[in-house]
Tab-separated table of C-alpha atoms in Angstrom:
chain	number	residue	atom	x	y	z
A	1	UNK	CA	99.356	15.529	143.666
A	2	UNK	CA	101.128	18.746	142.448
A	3	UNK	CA	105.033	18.644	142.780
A	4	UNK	CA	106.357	21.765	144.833
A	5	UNK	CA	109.044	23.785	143.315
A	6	UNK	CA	112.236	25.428	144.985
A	7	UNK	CA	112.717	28.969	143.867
A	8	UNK	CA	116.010	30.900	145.153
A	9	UNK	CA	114.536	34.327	144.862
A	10	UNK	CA	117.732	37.227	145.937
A	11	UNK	CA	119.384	34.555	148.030
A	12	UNK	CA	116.154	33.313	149.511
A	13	UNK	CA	114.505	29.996	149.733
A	14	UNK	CA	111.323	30.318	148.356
A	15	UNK	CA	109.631	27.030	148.332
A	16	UNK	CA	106.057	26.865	146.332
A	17	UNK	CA	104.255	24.147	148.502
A	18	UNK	CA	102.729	20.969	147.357
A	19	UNK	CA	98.991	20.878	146.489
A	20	UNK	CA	97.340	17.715	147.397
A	21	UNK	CA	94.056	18.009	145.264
A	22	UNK	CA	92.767	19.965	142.855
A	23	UNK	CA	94.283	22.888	140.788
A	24	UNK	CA	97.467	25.212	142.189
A	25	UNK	CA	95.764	28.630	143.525
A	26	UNK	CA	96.975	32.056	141.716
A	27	UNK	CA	98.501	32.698	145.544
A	28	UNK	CA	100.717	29.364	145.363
A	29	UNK	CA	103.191	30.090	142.294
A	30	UNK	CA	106.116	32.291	141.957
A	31	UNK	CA	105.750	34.513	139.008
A	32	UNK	CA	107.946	36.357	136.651
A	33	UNK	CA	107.133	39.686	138.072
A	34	UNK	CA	107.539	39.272	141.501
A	35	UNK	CA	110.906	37.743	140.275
A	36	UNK	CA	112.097	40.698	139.122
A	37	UNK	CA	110.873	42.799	141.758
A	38	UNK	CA	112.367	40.881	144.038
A	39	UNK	CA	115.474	41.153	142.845
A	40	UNK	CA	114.921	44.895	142.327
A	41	UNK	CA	114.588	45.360	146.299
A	42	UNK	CA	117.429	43.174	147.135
A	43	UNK	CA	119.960	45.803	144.596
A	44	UNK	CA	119.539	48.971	144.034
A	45	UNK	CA	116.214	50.289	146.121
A	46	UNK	CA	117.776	47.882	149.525
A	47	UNK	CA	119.642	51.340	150.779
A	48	UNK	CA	116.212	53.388	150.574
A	49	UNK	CA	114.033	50.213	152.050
A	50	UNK	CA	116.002	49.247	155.194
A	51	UNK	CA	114.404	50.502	158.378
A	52	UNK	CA	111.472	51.834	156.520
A	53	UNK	CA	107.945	50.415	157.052
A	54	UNK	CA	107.346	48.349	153.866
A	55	UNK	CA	104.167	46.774	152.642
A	56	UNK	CA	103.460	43.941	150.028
A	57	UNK	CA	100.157	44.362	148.536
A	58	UNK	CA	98.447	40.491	147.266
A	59	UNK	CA	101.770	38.476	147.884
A	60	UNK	CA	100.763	35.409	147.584
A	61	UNK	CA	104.096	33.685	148.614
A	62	UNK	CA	105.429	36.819	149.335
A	63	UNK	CA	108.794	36.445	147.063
A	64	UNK	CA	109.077	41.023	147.267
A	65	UNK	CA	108.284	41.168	150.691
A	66	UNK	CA	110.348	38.981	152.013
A	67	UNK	CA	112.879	39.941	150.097
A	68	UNK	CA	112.353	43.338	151.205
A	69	UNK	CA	112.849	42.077	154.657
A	70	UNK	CA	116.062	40.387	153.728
A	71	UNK	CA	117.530	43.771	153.815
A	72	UNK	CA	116.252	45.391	156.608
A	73	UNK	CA	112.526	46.681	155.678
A	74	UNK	CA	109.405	46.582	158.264
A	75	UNK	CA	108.053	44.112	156.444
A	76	UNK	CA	103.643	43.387	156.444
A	77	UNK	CA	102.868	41.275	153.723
A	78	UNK	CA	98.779	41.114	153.208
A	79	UNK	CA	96.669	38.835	150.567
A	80	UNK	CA	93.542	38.313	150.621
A	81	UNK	CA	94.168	34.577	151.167
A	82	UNK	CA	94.503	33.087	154.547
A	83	UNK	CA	96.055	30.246	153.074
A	84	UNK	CA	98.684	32.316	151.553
A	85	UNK	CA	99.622	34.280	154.857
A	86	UNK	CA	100.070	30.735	156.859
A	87	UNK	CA	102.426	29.807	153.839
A	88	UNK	CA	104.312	33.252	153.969
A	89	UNK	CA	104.812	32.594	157.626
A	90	UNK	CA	106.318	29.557	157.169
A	91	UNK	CA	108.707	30.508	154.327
A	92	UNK	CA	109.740	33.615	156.493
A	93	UNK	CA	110.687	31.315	159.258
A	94	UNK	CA	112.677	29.188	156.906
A	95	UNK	CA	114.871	32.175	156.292
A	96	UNK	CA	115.164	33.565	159.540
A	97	UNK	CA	112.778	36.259	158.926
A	98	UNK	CA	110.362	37.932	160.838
A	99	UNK	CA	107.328	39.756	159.160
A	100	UNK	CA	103.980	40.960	159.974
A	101	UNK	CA	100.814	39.760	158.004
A	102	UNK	CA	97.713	40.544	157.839
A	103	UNK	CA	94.503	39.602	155.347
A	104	UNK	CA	93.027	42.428	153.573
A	105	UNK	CA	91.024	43.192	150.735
A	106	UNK	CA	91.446	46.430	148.453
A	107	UNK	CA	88.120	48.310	149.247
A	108	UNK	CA	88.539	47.706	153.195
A	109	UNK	CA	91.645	48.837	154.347
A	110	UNK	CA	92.034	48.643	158.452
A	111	UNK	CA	92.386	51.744	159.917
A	112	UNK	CA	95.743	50.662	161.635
A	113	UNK	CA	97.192	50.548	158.208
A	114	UNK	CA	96.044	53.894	156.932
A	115	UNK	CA	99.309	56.273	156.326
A	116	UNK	CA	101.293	53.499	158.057
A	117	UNK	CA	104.109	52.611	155.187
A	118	UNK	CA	106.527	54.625	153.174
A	119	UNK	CA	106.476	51.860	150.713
A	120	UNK	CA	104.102	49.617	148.730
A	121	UNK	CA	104.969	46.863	146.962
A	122	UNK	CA	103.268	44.640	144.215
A	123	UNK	CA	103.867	42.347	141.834
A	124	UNK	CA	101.777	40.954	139.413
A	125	UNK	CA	98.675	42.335	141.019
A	126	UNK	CA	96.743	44.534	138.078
A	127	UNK	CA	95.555	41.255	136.303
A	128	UNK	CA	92.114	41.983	136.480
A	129	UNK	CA	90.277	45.773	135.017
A	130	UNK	CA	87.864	45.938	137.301
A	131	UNK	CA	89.974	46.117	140.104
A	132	UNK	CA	92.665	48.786	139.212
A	133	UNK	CA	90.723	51.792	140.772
A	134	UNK	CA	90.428	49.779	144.107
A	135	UNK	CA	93.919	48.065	143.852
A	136	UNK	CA	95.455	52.224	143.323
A	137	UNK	CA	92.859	53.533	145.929
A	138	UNK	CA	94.546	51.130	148.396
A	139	UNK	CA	98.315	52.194	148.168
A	140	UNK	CA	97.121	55.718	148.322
A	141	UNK	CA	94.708	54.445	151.877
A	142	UNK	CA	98.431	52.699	152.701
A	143	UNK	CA	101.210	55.294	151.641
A	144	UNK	CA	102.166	57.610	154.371
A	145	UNK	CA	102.807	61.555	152.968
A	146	UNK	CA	106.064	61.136	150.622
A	147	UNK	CA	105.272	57.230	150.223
A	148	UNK	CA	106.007	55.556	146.985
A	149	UNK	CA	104.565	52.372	145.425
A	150	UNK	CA	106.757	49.932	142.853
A	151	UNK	CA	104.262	47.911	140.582
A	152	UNK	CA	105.903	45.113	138.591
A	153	UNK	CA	103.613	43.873	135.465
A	154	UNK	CA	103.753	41.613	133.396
A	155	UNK	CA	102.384	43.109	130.343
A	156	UNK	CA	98.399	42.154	131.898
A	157	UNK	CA	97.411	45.596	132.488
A	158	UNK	CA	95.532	47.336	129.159
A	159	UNK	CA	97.773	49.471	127.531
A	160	UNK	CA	97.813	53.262	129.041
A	161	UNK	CA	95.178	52.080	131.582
A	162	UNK	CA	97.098	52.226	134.625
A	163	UNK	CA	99.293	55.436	133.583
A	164	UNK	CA	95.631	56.866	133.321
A	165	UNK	CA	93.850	55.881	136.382
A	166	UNK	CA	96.655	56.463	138.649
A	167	UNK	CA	96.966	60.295	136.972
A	168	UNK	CA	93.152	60.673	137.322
A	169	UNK	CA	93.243	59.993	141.299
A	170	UNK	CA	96.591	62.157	141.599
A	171	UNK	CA	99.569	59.926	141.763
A	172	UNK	CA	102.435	60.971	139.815
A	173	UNK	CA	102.821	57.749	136.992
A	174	UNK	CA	106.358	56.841	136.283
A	175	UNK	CA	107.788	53.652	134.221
A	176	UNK	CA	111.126	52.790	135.294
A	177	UNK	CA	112.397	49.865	132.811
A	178	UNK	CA	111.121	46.812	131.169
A	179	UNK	CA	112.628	43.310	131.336
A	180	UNK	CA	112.240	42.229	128.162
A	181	UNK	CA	112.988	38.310	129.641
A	182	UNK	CA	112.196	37.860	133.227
A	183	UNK	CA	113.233	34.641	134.606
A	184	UNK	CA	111.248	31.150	133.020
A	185	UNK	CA	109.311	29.310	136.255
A	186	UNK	CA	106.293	27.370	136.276
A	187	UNK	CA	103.091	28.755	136.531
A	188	UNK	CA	99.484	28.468	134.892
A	189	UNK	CA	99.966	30.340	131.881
A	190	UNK	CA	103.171	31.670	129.933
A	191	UNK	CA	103.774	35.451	131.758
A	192	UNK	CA	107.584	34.562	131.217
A	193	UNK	CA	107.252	35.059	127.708
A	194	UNK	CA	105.811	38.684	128.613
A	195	UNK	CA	108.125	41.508	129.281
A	196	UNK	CA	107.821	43.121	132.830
A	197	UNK	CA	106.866	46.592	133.204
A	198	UNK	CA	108.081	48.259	136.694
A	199	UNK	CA	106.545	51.555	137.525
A	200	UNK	CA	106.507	53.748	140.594
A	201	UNK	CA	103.723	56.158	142.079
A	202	UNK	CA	103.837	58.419	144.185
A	203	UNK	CA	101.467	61.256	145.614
A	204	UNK	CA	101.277	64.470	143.622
């Protein structure tokens, strides 16, 4: 059996639950990134968040989102995980939080979510090449006009290769720091040794 951990992400509990058999899914850890995201939302973008609608693209425990809704956001959280969305339920509950979520994929967003949030959040989510163009095609399907999107990476994406494809579908491409040592929790490989990138998009 696999131990859970207790994370206190921006003053919440943040439990990663206990796996009974087999090996921890992707969804059930904590990472670096969404760390620092987290963390992010809960300083200096909580004025521009609270009261907006706010979505958190693949959040697996759903550290950013709920973090988001901590200070005041309209919070959905999607994954394309059940399991996760149960767990992110529970976790908001914990904390006396009330969220939306919702399972999604990236090619198939719902119609009811099309234009519906000012902001996208993700952490941790542009792991895998093949799926940049459809990750970036949904926050553009999910920003309302004037939206923004904050991306926290931990060094996974190839070099240039998301500046590029978001420019060559229209977003504007912006890199707003790099945390050069993001907090140390467990997880299946060694991100916190990575420095996190955190970019926004927006629409051109």
């Amino acid at each position: 059996m696999m131990a859970a951990w207790l994370h206190d992400v921006a003053g919440l509990r943040v439990p990663a639950p206990r796996i009974t058999r087999g090996r921890r899914p992707l969804w059930a850890y904590v990472w670096p990134a969404g760390l620092v995201l987290a963390e992010m939302v809960a300083r200096e973008l909580a004025p521009q968040l609270a009261g907006r609608k706010v979505l958190e693209l693949g959040c697996g425990l759903g550290a950013v989102g709920l973090s988001a809704a901590k200070v005041g956001a309209l919070v959905t959280l999607v994954d394309r995980e059940p399991e996760a969305l149960v767990e992110v339920q529970r976790i908001a509950a914990e904390n006396s939080l009330t969220v939306q979520t919702q399972q999604l994929e990236w090619s198939r967003v719902p119609e009811a979510l099309v234009g519906a949030f000012e902001v996208v959040l993700g952490a941790d989510i542009v792991y895998d090449p093949s799926q940049l163009t459809p990750m970036l095609g949904a926050i553009q399907t999910l920003l309302a006009p004037g939206g923004c999107a904050y991306l926290a990476d931990p060094d996974r994406a190839i070099p240039g290769s998301l500046a590029e494809t978001a420019r060559q579908m229209g977003m504007v491409f912006e890199h707003l720091r790099t945390v050069t040592d993001p907090p140390a929790v467990p997880t299946s490989d060694e991100s916190h040794k990575q420095p996190v990138h955190v970019y926004r998009l927006t629409s051109s």
